[in-house]
Tab-separated table of C-alpha atoms and ligand atoms in Angstrom:
chain	number	residue	atom	x	y	z
A	1	MET	CA	-34.038	1.802	-138.169
A	2	ASP	CA	-34.550	-0.293	-141.262
A	3	VAL	CA	-36.997	-3.102	-142.219
A	4	VAL	CA	-34.392	-5.810	-141.308
A	5	GLU	CA	-33.466	-4.106	-138.527
A	6	HIS	CA	-37.039	-3.339	-137.367
A	7	HIS	CA	-38.415	-6.983	-137.855
A	8	TYR	CA	-35.318	-8.252	-136.144
A	9	GLU	CA	-36.332	-6.259	-132.802
A	10	GLU	CA	-39.778	-7.367	-132.670
A	11	ILE	CA	-38.555	-11.490	-133.037
A	12	PHE	CA	-36.240	-10.139	-130.330
A	13	GLN	CA	-38.978	-9.207	-128.349
A	14	LEU	CA	-41.517	-11.521	-128.548
A	15	THR	CA	-40.326	-14.882	-129.597
A	16	PRO	CA	-40.945	-16.752	-126.316
A	17	VAL	CA	-37.436	-17.954	-126.131
A	18	SER	CA	-34.507	-16.611	-123.643
A	19	LEU	CA	-32.333	-13.417	-125.630
A	20	TRP	CA	-29.911	-11.296	-125.608
A	21	GLU	CA	-26.792	-9.993	-126.642
A	22	GLU	CA	-23.501	-9.737	-125.079
A	23	ASP	CA	-20.700	-7.703	-125.576
A	24	TRP	CA	-17.264	-10.170	-126.422
A	25	ALA	CA	-14.807	-7.908	-127.376
A	26	VAL	CA	-13.045	-8.356	-123.806
A	27	VAL	CA	-12.936	-11.869	-124.475
A	28	TYR	CA	-11.373	-10.833	-128.318
A	29	ALA	CA	-9.416	-8.669	-127.318
A	30	GLU	CA	-7.763	-11.463	-124.402
A	31	LEU	CA	-7.727	-14.425	-127.281
A	32	ASP	CA	-5.790	-12.263	-129.351
A	33	ARG	CA	-3.466	-11.353	-126.282
A	34	LEU	CA	-3.032	-15.399	-125.865
A	35	ARG	CA	-2.400	-15.885	-129.563
A	36	ASP	CA	0.422	-13.586	-129.188
A	37	GLU	CA	1.902	-14.838	-126.334
A	38	GLY	CA	1.732	-18.370	-127.851
A	39	VAL	CA	-0.981	-20.041	-126.524
A	40	THR	CA	-2.343	-22.322	-129.227
A	41	ASP	CA	-4.713	-25.128	-126.899
A	42	PHE	CA	-7.190	-22.702	-125.749
A	43	ARG	CA	-8.878	-26.180	-123.760
A	44	ALA	CA	-5.680	-26.549	-122.129
A	45	HIS	CA	-5.131	-22.972	-121.149
A	46	PHE	CA	-8.653	-22.710	-119.397
A	47	ALA	CA	-8.908	-25.563	-118.042
A	48	GLY	CA	-5.326	-24.796	-116.318
A	49	ASN	CA	-6.538	-21.374	-115.882
A	50	PRO	CA	-10.083	-20.878	-113.898
A	51	ALA	CA	-9.409	-17.558	-112.269
A	52	GLN	CA	-8.825	-16.540	-115.902
A	53	VAL	CA	-12.222	-17.864	-116.948
A	54	PHE	CA	-14.370	-15.848	-113.671
A	55	GLU	CA	-11.939	-12.771	-114.483
A	56	LEU	CA	-13.181	-12.831	-118.486
A	57	ALA	CA	-16.962	-13.639	-117.241
A	58	SER	CA	-16.575	-11.037	-114.602
A	59	ARG	CA	-16.100	-8.654	-117.582
A	60	VAL	CA	-17.927	-9.806	-120.492
A	61	GLN	CA	-21.234	-7.309	-120.407
A	62	ILE	CA	-24.514	-8.163	-121.251
A	63	THR	CA	-25.787	-5.307	-123.008
A	64	ASP	CA	-29.532	-6.289	-124.310
A	65	MET	CA	-32.604	-8.675	-123.824
A	66	ASN	CA	-35.807	-9.890	-124.711
A	67	GLU	CA	-39.399	-9.733	-122.760
A	68	TYR	CA	-39.352	-13.736	-121.742
A	69	THR	CA	-35.374	-13.521	-120.404
A	70	LEU	CA	-37.389	-11.292	-117.217
A	71	GLU	CA	-39.689	-14.304	-116.612
A	72	LEU	CA	-37.240	-16.841	-116.923
A	73	PHE	CA	-34.693	-15.050	-114.532
A	74	GLU	CA	-37.994	-13.809	-112.160
A	75	ALA	CA	-36.516	-10.327	-112.544
A	76	GLU	CA	-38.829	-7.414	-112.622
A	77	SER	CA	-36.699	-4.897	-114.678
A	78	ARG	CA	-33.147	-5.490	-116.782
A	79	GLU	CA	-31.461	-3.830	-114.907
A	80	GLN	CA	-31.107	-6.467	-112.451
A	81	ILE	CA	-29.626	-8.602	-115.577
A	82	LEU	CA	-27.909	-6.541	-117.377
A	83	GLY	CA	-24.049	-6.185	-117.032
A	84	ALA	CA	-21.573	-9.059	-115.969
A	85	LEU	CA	-22.414	-12.311	-116.971
A	86	ALA	CA	-20.966	-13.508	-113.810
A	87	THR	CA	-23.819	-12.041	-111.980
A	88	VAL	CA	-26.782	-15.031	-113.222
A	89	PHE	CA	-23.390	-17.767	-114.053
A	90	ASP	CA	-22.221	-19.252	-110.972
A	91	ALA	CA	-19.064	-21.022	-111.209
A	92	GLU	CA	-20.298	-24.501	-112.049
A	93	SER	CA	-20.967	-23.029	-115.577
A	94	PHE	CA	-17.859	-21.464	-116.183
A	95	PRO	CA	-16.293	-24.130	-118.113
A	96	VAL	CA	-19.452	-23.618	-120.219
A	97	PHE	CA	-18.226	-20.658	-120.620
A	98	ALA	CA	-14.503	-21.776	-121.108
A	99	ALA	CA	-16.045	-24.515	-124.303
A	100	GLN	CA	-18.028	-20.906	-125.735
A	101	MET	CA	-14.379	-19.167	-125.524
A	102	VAL	CA	-12.372	-21.958	-126.838
A	103	ALA	CA	-14.988	-22.186	-129.640
A	104	ALA	CA	-14.677	-18.412	-130.994
A	105	ALA	CA	-10.765	-18.814	-130.521
A	106	GLU	CA	-11.146	-21.461	-132.787
A	107	GLY	CA	-13.574	-19.324	-135.327
A	108	LYS	CA	-17.203	-21.500	-135.431
A	109	GLN	CA	-19.310	-19.043	-135.919
A	110	GLN	CA	-21.686	-20.986	-133.181
A	111	VAL	CA	-21.451	-23.134	-130.505
A	112	SER	CA	-24.509	-24.708	-128.405
A	113	SER	CA	-24.418	-26.416	-124.946
A	114	GLU	CA	-26.469	-26.907	-121.740
A	115	ALA	CA	-25.719	-25.711	-118.298
A	116	TYR	CA	-26.921	-24.109	-115.170
A	117	ALA	CA	-28.496	-20.451	-114.288
A	118	ARG	CA	-29.242	-18.804	-111.916
A	119	THR	CA	-32.443	-16.700	-111.528
A	120	VAL	CA	-32.043	-13.120	-109.567
A	121	LYS	CA	-34.755	-14.810	-106.735
A	122	GLY	CA	-31.749	-17.528	-106.791
A	123	LYS	CA	-33.171	-20.311	-108.378
A	124	ARG	CA	-30.987	-22.724	-109.448
A	125	ILE	CA	-32.346	-23.483	-114.133
A	126	HIS	CA	-31.352	-25.965	-116.250
A	127	VAL	CA	-30.534	-23.980	-119.583
A	128	LEU	CA	-30.444	-25.424	-123.103
A	129	MET	CA	-28.265	-22.628	-124.620
A	130	THR	CA	-26.695	-21.890	-128.344
A	131	LEU	CA	-24.525	-18.857	-128.611
A	132	ARG	CA	-24.129	-17.327	-132.065
A	133	MET	CA	-21.651	-15.214	-132.978
A	134	LEU	CA	-22.613	-11.679	-135.052
A	135	GLU	CA	-21.114	-9.331	-136.837
A	136	ARG	CA	-18.560	-7.026	-135.230
A	137	ARG	CA	-20.042	-3.018	-134.612
A	138	GLU	CA	-18.467	-0.082	-133.840
A	139	GLY	CA	-15.732	-1.778	-131.749
A	140	ARG	CA	-18.454	-4.147	-130.342
A	141	VAL	CA	-18.214	-7.193	-130.935
A	142	PRO	CA	-21.533	-8.672	-130.250
A	143	VAL	CA	-22.806	-12.567	-129.386
A	144	LEU	CA	-26.107	-13.515	-129.782
A	145	LEU	CA	-27.185	-15.870	-126.452
A	146	SER	CA	-30.376	-18.032	-126.476
A	147	MET	CA	-31.753	-19.796	-123.747
A	148	LEU	CA	-34.563	-22.318	-123.907
A	149	ASP	CA	-35.644	-23.186	-120.203
A	150	ILE	CA	-34.673	-27.607	-119.728
A	151	THR	CA	-35.062	-27.859	-116.087
A	152	GLU	CA	-38.574	-29.605	-115.762
A	153	ARG	CA	-37.450	-31.878	-118.903
A	154	LYS	CA	-34.603	-32.758	-117.283
A	155	ALA	CA	-36.197	-33.286	-113.744
A	156	MET	CA	-38.739	-35.488	-115.713
A	157	GLU	CA	-36.122	-37.630	-117.677
A	158	ASP	CA	-34.063	-38.042	-114.118
A	159	LYS	CA	-37.564	-39.173	-112.913
A	160	ILE	CA	-38.036	-41.636	-114.904
A	161	ARG	CA	-34.343	-42.905	-115.004
A	162	GLU	CA	-34.779	-43.020	-111.677
A	163	VAL	CA	-38.092	-45.155	-111.932
A	164	VAL	CA	-36.798	-47.115	-114.294
A	165	ALA	CA	-33.762	-47.936	-112.431
A	166	ALA	CA	-35.903	-49.083	-109.070
A	167	LEU	CA	-38.404	-51.054	-111.571
A	168	GLU	CA	-35.428	-52.893	-112.650
A	169	ARG	CA	-34.023	-53.653	-109.775
A	170	SER	CA	-36.979	-54.345	-108.358
A	171	ASN	CA	-37.506	-57.175	-111.056
A	172	LYS	CA	-34.451	-59.004	-110.682
A	173	GLU	CA	-35.311	-59.219	-106.999
A	174	LEU	CA	-37.937	-61.012	-107.952
A	175	GLU	CA	-36.492	-63.546	-110.760
A	176	GLN	CA	-34.162	-64.156	-107.381
A	177	PHE	CA	-36.610	-64.507	-105.683
A	178	ALA	CA	-38.394	-67.019	-107.694
A	179	TYR	CA	-35.606	-68.980	-108.439
A	180	VAL	CA	-33.865	-69.104	-104.788
A	181	ALA	CA	-37.834	-70.012	-103.486
A	182	SER	CA	-38.063	-72.238	-106.261
A	183	HIS	CA	-34.530	-74.259	-105.893
A	184	ASP	CA	-34.467	-74.730	-102.275
A	185	LEU	CA	-38.004	-75.958	-102.176
A	186	GLN	CA	-37.159	-79.038	-104.935
A	187	GLU	CA	-35.147	-80.606	-101.525
A	188	PRO	CA	-37.693	-81.073	-99.124
A	189	LEU	CA	-40.624	-81.541	-101.753
A	190	ARG	CA	-38.125	-84.462	-102.956
A	191	MET	CA	-38.321	-85.948	-99.460
A	192	VAL	CA	-41.641	-85.879	-98.863
A	193	ALA	CA	-42.897	-87.587	-102.538
A	194	SER	CA	-40.091	-90.667	-101.966
A	195	TYR	CA	-41.055	-90.911	-98.447
A	196	THR	CA	-44.819	-91.222	-99.289
A	197	GLN	CA	-44.091	-93.717	-102.003
A	198	LEU	CA	-41.901	-95.924	-99.799
A	199	LEU	CA	-44.461	-96.051	-97.745
A	200	ALA	CA	-47.105	-97.629	-99.573
A	201	GLN	CA	-44.334	-100.016	-101.267
A	202	ARG	CA	-43.220	-100.803	-97.905
A	203	TYR	CA	-46.475	-101.306	-95.783
A	204	ARG	CA	-48.653	-101.978	-99.193
A	205	GLU	CA	-49.852	-105.302	-96.732
A	206	GLN	CA	-50.957	-103.390	-93.722
A	207	LEU	CA	-52.568	-100.528	-94.984
A	208	ASP	CA	-56.467	-100.758	-96.143
A	209	GLU	CA	-57.788	-99.314	-99.233
A	210	ARG	CA	-58.379	-95.897	-97.318
A	211	ALA	CA	-54.791	-95.462	-96.708
A	212	HIS	CA	-53.876	-95.942	-99.687
A	213	LYS	CA	-55.953	-93.893	-101.661
A	214	TYR	CA	-54.514	-90.914	-98.901
A	215	ILE	CA	-51.376	-91.859	-100.294
A	216	ASP	CA	-52.119	-91.512	-103.795
A	217	TYR	CA	-53.255	-87.950	-102.804
A	218	ALA	CA	-50.138	-86.941	-101.302
A	219	VAL	CA	-48.001	-88.284	-104.218
A	220	ASP	CA	-50.345	-86.705	-106.486
A	221	GLY	CA	-49.899	-83.233	-104.992
A	222	ALA	CA	-46.497	-83.362	-104.793
A	223	LYS	CA	-46.188	-85.179	-108.191
A	224	ARG	CA	-47.731	-81.603	-109.179
A	225	MET	CA	-46.228	-79.301	-106.912
A	226	GLN	CA	-43.148	-80.749	-108.572
A	227	ASP	CA	-44.573	-79.757	-111.903
A	228	LEU	CA	-45.193	-75.505	-110.577
A	229	ILE	CA	-41.118	-75.884	-109.321
A	230	ASN	CA	-39.635	-76.458	-112.808
A	231	ASP	CA	-42.070	-74.193	-114.441
A	232	LEU	CA	-41.240	-71.501	-111.858
A	233	LEU	CA	-37.314	-71.985	-112.059
A	234	HIS	CA	-37.170	-72.103	-116.128
A	235	LEU	CA	-39.666	-68.356	-115.813
A	236	SER	CA	-37.277	-66.991	-113.421
A	237	ARG	CA	-34.273	-68.534	-115.909
A	238	VAL	CA	-35.260	-67.200	-119.421
A	239	GLY	CA	-34.270	-63.663	-117.564
A	240	THR	CA	-30.906	-64.828	-115.384
A	241	GLU	CA	-30.228	-67.327	-117.156
A	242	GLY	CA	-30.520	-66.324	-121.248
A	243	LYS	CA	-27.490	-66.626	-123.819
A	244	PRO	CA	-26.411	-64.363	-126.048
A	245	LEU	CA	-28.643	-64.181	-129.098
A	246	VAL	CA	-27.001	-65.821	-132.637
A	247	PRO	CA	-28.465	-66.433	-135.960
A	248	VAL	CA	-30.384	-69.765	-134.692
A	249	ALA	CA	-32.161	-72.101	-137.829
A	250	LEU	CA	-35.687	-72.863	-136.416
A	251	GLU	CA	-35.404	-75.677	-138.854
A	252	ALA	CA	-33.574	-77.360	-136.500
A	253	VAL	CA	-34.643	-76.399	-133.400
A	254	LEU	CA	-38.460	-77.539	-134.599
A	255	ASP	CA	-36.405	-81.133	-135.794
A	256	GLN	CA	-35.473	-81.388	-132.227
A	257	VAL	CA	-38.813	-80.569	-130.593
A	258	LEU	CA	-40.771	-83.522	-132.925
A	259	VAL	CA	-38.283	-86.088	-131.527
A	260	ASP	CA	-39.054	-85.113	-128.435
A	261	LEU	CA	-42.356	-84.708	-128.618
A	262	HIS	CA	-42.996	-87.809	-130.683
A	263	GLY	CA	-44.375	-89.566	-127.702
A	264	ARG	CA	-47.207	-87.083	-127.163
A	265	VAL	CA	-47.696	-86.837	-131.024
A	266	VAL	CA	-48.154	-90.632	-131.365
A	267	ASP	CA	-50.057	-90.544	-127.203
A	268	THR	CA	-53.042	-88.579	-129.174
A	269	GLY	CA	-53.007	-89.686	-132.522
A	270	GLY	CA	-52.481	-86.429	-134.035
A	271	GLU	CA	-49.955	-84.895	-136.430
A	272	VAL	CA	-47.985	-81.602	-136.534
A	273	SER	CA	-46.882	-80.577	-140.031
A	274	ARG	CA	-44.511	-77.891	-141.007
A	275	GLY	CA	-44.134	-75.070	-143.660
A	276	PRO	CA	-40.323	-73.876	-143.979
A	277	LEU	CA	-39.026	-71.489	-140.910
A	278	PRO	CA	-36.238	-68.706	-141.265
A	279	THR	CA	-33.093	-68.332	-138.670
A	280	VAL	CA	-33.655	-65.696	-137.110
A	281	ASP	CA	-31.471	-63.678	-133.919
A	282	ALA	CA	-31.991	-66.247	-131.042
A	283	ASP	CA	-31.506	-68.023	-127.914
A	284	ALA	CA	-31.688	-71.727	-129.374
A	285	VAL	CA	-32.444	-73.258	-125.955
A	286	GLN	CA	-35.348	-71.143	-125.400
A	287	MET	CA	-36.895	-71.126	-128.936
A	288	SER	CA	-36.825	-75.108	-128.118
A	289	GLN	CA	-39.272	-73.831	-125.094
A	290	LEU	CA	-40.928	-72.058	-127.010
A	291	PHE	CA	-41.989	-74.374	-129.325
A	292	LEU	CA	-42.513	-77.168	-126.782
A	293	ASN	CA	-45.122	-75.378	-124.923
A	294	LEU	CA	-46.937	-73.748	-127.986
A	295	ILE	CA	-47.218	-77.210	-129.559
A	296	GLY	CA	-47.535	-78.897	-126.042
A	297	ASN	CA	-51.010	-77.371	-125.923
A	298	GLY	CA	-52.340	-77.368	-129.660
A	299	LEU	CA	-52.166	-81.240	-128.725
A	300	LYS	CA	-53.446	-81.083	-125.293
A	301	PHE	CA	-56.351	-78.872	-125.978
A	302	ARG	CA	-57.584	-80.935	-128.188
A	303	ARG	CA	-61.257	-81.824	-128.742
A	304	GLU	CA	-63.559	-84.792	-127.878
A	305	GLY	CA	-63.065	-86.943	-130.454
A	306	VAL	CA	-60.901	-84.941	-133.006
A	307	ALA	CA	-57.053	-85.715	-133.633
A	308	PRO	CA	-55.429	-83.103	-133.026
A	309	ALA	CA	-53.698	-81.364	-135.587
A	310	VAL	CA	-51.034	-78.746	-135.510
A	311	HIS	CA	-49.666	-76.600	-138.134
A	312	VAL	CA	-46.246	-74.304	-137.340
A	313	SER	CA	-45.500	-71.693	-140.569
A	314	ALA	CA	-43.449	-68.801	-140.464
A	315	ARG	CA	-44.248	-65.737	-143.370
A	316	PRO	CA	-41.990	-62.411	-143.507
A	317	GLU	CA	-43.781	-58.897	-142.468
A	318	GLY	CA	-41.793	-55.678	-142.702
A	319	ASN	CA	-39.122	-56.335	-140.116
A	320	GLU	CA	-39.937	-59.016	-138.483
A	321	TRP	CA	-40.623	-62.699	-139.115
A	322	VAL	CA	-43.990	-64.020	-137.700
A	323	ILE	CA	-44.238	-67.308	-136.612
A	324	SER	CA	-47.145	-69.325	-136.303
A	325	VAL	CA	-48.316	-72.268	-134.057
A	326	ARG	CA	-51.956	-73.064	-134.728
A	327	ASP	CA	-54.386	-75.843	-133.660
A	328	ASN	CA	-57.543	-77.271	-134.003
A	329	GLY	CA	-58.550	-77.711	-130.679
A	330	ILE	CA	-60.748	-76.197	-128.534
A	331	GLY	CA	-60.066	-72.723	-129.154
A	332	ILE	CA	-59.739	-69.704	-126.527
A	333	GLU	CA	-62.661	-67.317	-125.980
A	334	GLN	CA	-62.073	-63.641	-127.115
A	335	GLN	CA	-62.149	-62.361	-123.456
A	336	HIS	CA	-59.219	-64.398	-122.713
A	337	HIS	CA	-57.096	-63.632	-125.942
A	338	ASP	CA	-54.877	-61.686	-123.165
A	339	ASP	CA	-55.503	-63.290	-119.914
A	340	VAL	CA	-53.520	-66.200	-121.073
A	341	PHE	CA	-50.226	-64.989	-121.240
A	342	VAL	CA	-50.355	-64.025	-117.441
A	343	LEU	CA	-48.911	-66.481	-114.568
A	344	PHE	CA	-51.195	-69.173	-112.824
A	345	ARG	CA	-53.710	-68.424	-115.464
A	346	ARG	CA	-55.762	-71.544	-116.752
A	347	LEU	CA	-59.336	-71.400	-118.130
A	348	HIS	CA	-59.911	-75.137	-117.194
A	349	GLY	CA	-60.015	-77.270	-113.734
A	350	ARG	CA	-56.998	-79.901	-113.275
A	351	GLY	CA	-59.649	-82.738	-114.281
A	352	GLU	CA	-59.783	-81.609	-117.553
A	353	TYR	CA	-56.823	-80.793	-118.676
A	354	SER	CA	-53.424	-81.078	-117.056
A	355	GLY	CA	-50.959	-77.948	-116.203
A	356	THR	CA	-49.654	-75.066	-114.012
A	357	GLY	CA	-50.813	-71.967	-115.887
A	358	ILE	CA	-47.169	-70.890	-116.486
A	359	GLY	CA	-46.263	-72.577	-119.705
A	360	LEU	CA	-47.888	-69.276	-122.100
A	361	ALA	CA	-46.132	-66.798	-119.399
A	362	ILE	CA	-42.571	-67.676	-120.307
A	363	THR	CA	-43.058	-68.050	-123.511
A	364	LYS	CA	-44.127	-64.810	-123.319
A	365	LYS	CA	-41.000	-63.862	-121.508
A	366	ILE	CA	-39.317	-65.410	-124.047
A	367	VAL	CA	-40.685	-63.616	-126.597
A	368	GLU	CA	-40.129	-60.622	-125.533
A	369	ARG	CA	-36.741	-61.018	-124.592
A	370	HIS	CA	-35.737	-61.387	-127.598
A	371	GLY	CA	-37.385	-58.297	-128.918
A	372	GLY	CA	-40.483	-59.370	-130.128
A	373	ARG	CA	-44.027	-60.225	-129.417
A	374	ILE	CA	-47.018	-62.757	-129.147
A	375	TRP	CA	-50.783	-62.943	-129.365
A	376	VAL	CA	-53.789	-65.627	-130.117
A	377	GLU	CA	-56.271	-65.655	-132.609
A	378	SER	CA	-59.267	-68.471	-131.683
A	379	THR	CA	-62.158	-69.502	-132.286
A	380	VAL	CA	-63.752	-71.729	-130.015
A	381	GLY	CA	-65.067	-75.165	-131.035
A	382	GLU	CA	-62.559	-74.620	-134.373
A	383	GLY	CA	-59.286	-74.067	-133.154
A	384	SER	CA	-56.116	-71.482	-131.274
A	385	ASN	CA	-53.131	-69.751	-133.782
A	386	PHE	CA	-50.589	-68.321	-131.546
A	387	HIS	CA	-48.031	-65.690	-133.312
A	388	ILE	CA	-45.205	-64.218	-132.838
A	389	ALA	CA	-43.797	-62.056	-133.808
A	390	LEU	CA	-39.946	-61.542	-134.064
A	391	PRO	CA	-37.335	-59.004	-134.896
A	392	ARG	CA	-35.520	-60.143	-138.848
A	393	SER	CA	-32.148	-61.090	-137.962
A	394	ARG	CA	-29.524	-58.420	-139.489
A	395	SER	CA	-27.063	-60.910	-140.612
A	396	THR	CA	-29.142	-63.574	-142.099
A	397	PRO	CA	-32.001	-62.968	-145.144
B	401	LIG	P1	-51.430	-74.821	-118.374
B	401	LIG	O1	-51.128	-75.218	-120.264
B	401	LIG	O2	-49.939	-75.445	-118.165
B	401	LIG	O3	-52.671	-74.655	-118.315
B	401	LIG	P2	-50.123	-72.539	-120.166
B	401	LIG	O4	-49.848	-71.251	-120.032
B	401	LIG	O5	-49.672	-72.838	-121.086
B	401	LIG	O6	-50.943	-73.510	-119.211
B	401	LIG	O7	-51.636	-72.015	-120.962
B	401	LIG	C1	-52.379	-71.157	-120.012
B	401	LIG	C2	-54.227	-71.426	-120.374
B	401	LIG	O8	-54.328	-71.594	-121.805
B	401	LIG	C3	-54.104	-73.269	-120.608
B	401	LIG	O9	-54.537	-73.241	-119.433
B	401	LIG	C4	-55.072	-73.144	-121.353
B	401	LIG	O10	-57.078	-72.656	-120.779
B	401	LIG	C5	-55.395	-72.191	-122.084
B	401	LIG	N1	-54.380	-72.402	-123.122
B	401	LIG	C6	-53.641	-72.257	-123.676
B	401	LIG	N2	-53.004	-73.106	-125.198
B	401	LIG	C7	-54.505	-73.725	-125.745
B	401	LIG	C8	-54.492	-74.082	-126.680
B	401	LIG	N3	-53.706	-74.197	-128.179
B	401	LIG	N4	-56.110	-74.170	-126.919
B	401	LIG	C9	-56.658	-73.495	-126.168
B	401	LIG	N5	-56.524	-73.191	-124.679
B	401	LIG	C10	-55.486	-72.846	-124.963
C-alpha cells in the first residue's frame, strides 16, 4: 500500500460520514448490453422496467464500508450490511438508483440525490448521498458512495413548514374574524347612535338637564365605538385588501395627504414641512394611510403652548430608503418606544388626547407588508422622530 492509498484508507475509515464502495461491473455490463440492443433513452427505459432496476439493485454488491456506516445503519458487524444494495434500500429508493444508473450511462462522474434507507433494525433514515465513479480496477468498476444522515434536519424542516402553515392559517382566520366582527357591528351601532340622537332632538322639551347629559354620554360612547370599529376594519384590511406593490411616488402621496390634513393643520396653528421624497414599490392607498397616521399623531400630541411643526424627509441607506416623520411634540418615554406600536396601546387617557390606539399598529402592519421596519427615536418634552425603512425599488432609482 503506497502513501496515498494509506491516507485514503485512513480518511475512509475515520470520517464521520458514511462511506462505502460498491461494484458496478454488473451495471456497466447491463448498460453496454442495452446500448447494443438500441436503447438510447435510459431514463425512459428504467422508468418502464422497474423489475430490471430491482434485479440490478439485488446484484450490485457493497464491497467495503467505513466504521461510521455501521453506526448509521445500527449494525454490529460489517457482514450485516455487506452484500446486495437491495438489502439496505427499499423499493421507494429504487428510482434514485435508476437515476444514478442513468447518470452513469451519460458518462457522468458524480451524482447527488436524497433517498431513504433502512437500518438493520428497521429504522427508516433520510440520507443525502453522493455517488462517485472511481477508476476501474481488476475487472471491477468501483463506485464510492457517501451518505449523510439528514433525517433530523428533514423532520425539523417538515415541522417548521407545518408550524408556519398553521400560523398563517390562524393569522388569516384572525384577520377574517376582525373583519367580520367589525363589519357586522357597524349596522347595529349606527342604529344606537342615530336613535339616541333622534331622542335628543325630538324630546328636547320634555327632557331635563340630566337626561340630556345621559344622552350625550350615550352618543359619545357610540361615536367612540364607531371610531374603534372603523380603525379595526382598516387594520384587518391591510392584509386582506392590500394592492400589489408598484412604483409609487411618495411626493404625490404626501401632496394628497396634506390636502386632507389641511383643516387639522390650520386648527392647530401648526405647519408641516417636507424634503424630497423617493419613489418606492408600494401600495399607494396604504402609504397615504401611513402618512396620515404619523403626521396626524405629530399634530395631535403637541406640547401645550407650542405650535406643532412636523417635518417629513427621506434619506437613502444601503438598500433602503429611510422615511422620517419628525415632530416637536410631547415625546415618548424610552421605555415605551417599542410598545406604542402594540394594538390598543395608548400612553395617555382619552381626556388628554383622543384616539383608539390602533393607528400605529396599522402603520406597523403596513410597513411590514412592504418588507420594511418602523421605529421611533424620541426625547420627552422635545419631540418624536418616527423612521420607516423601506426596500429601495428595483425598477426605479
Ligand atoms: P392613537 O393616536 O389613536 O392613540 P396610535 O396607535 O397612533 O394611537 O398611538 C399610540 C400611542 O403612542 C398614542 O396614544 C400616544 O401615547 C403615543 N404616540 C403616538 N405618536 C406619538 C407622537 N408623535 N408623539 C407622542 N406620542 C405619540
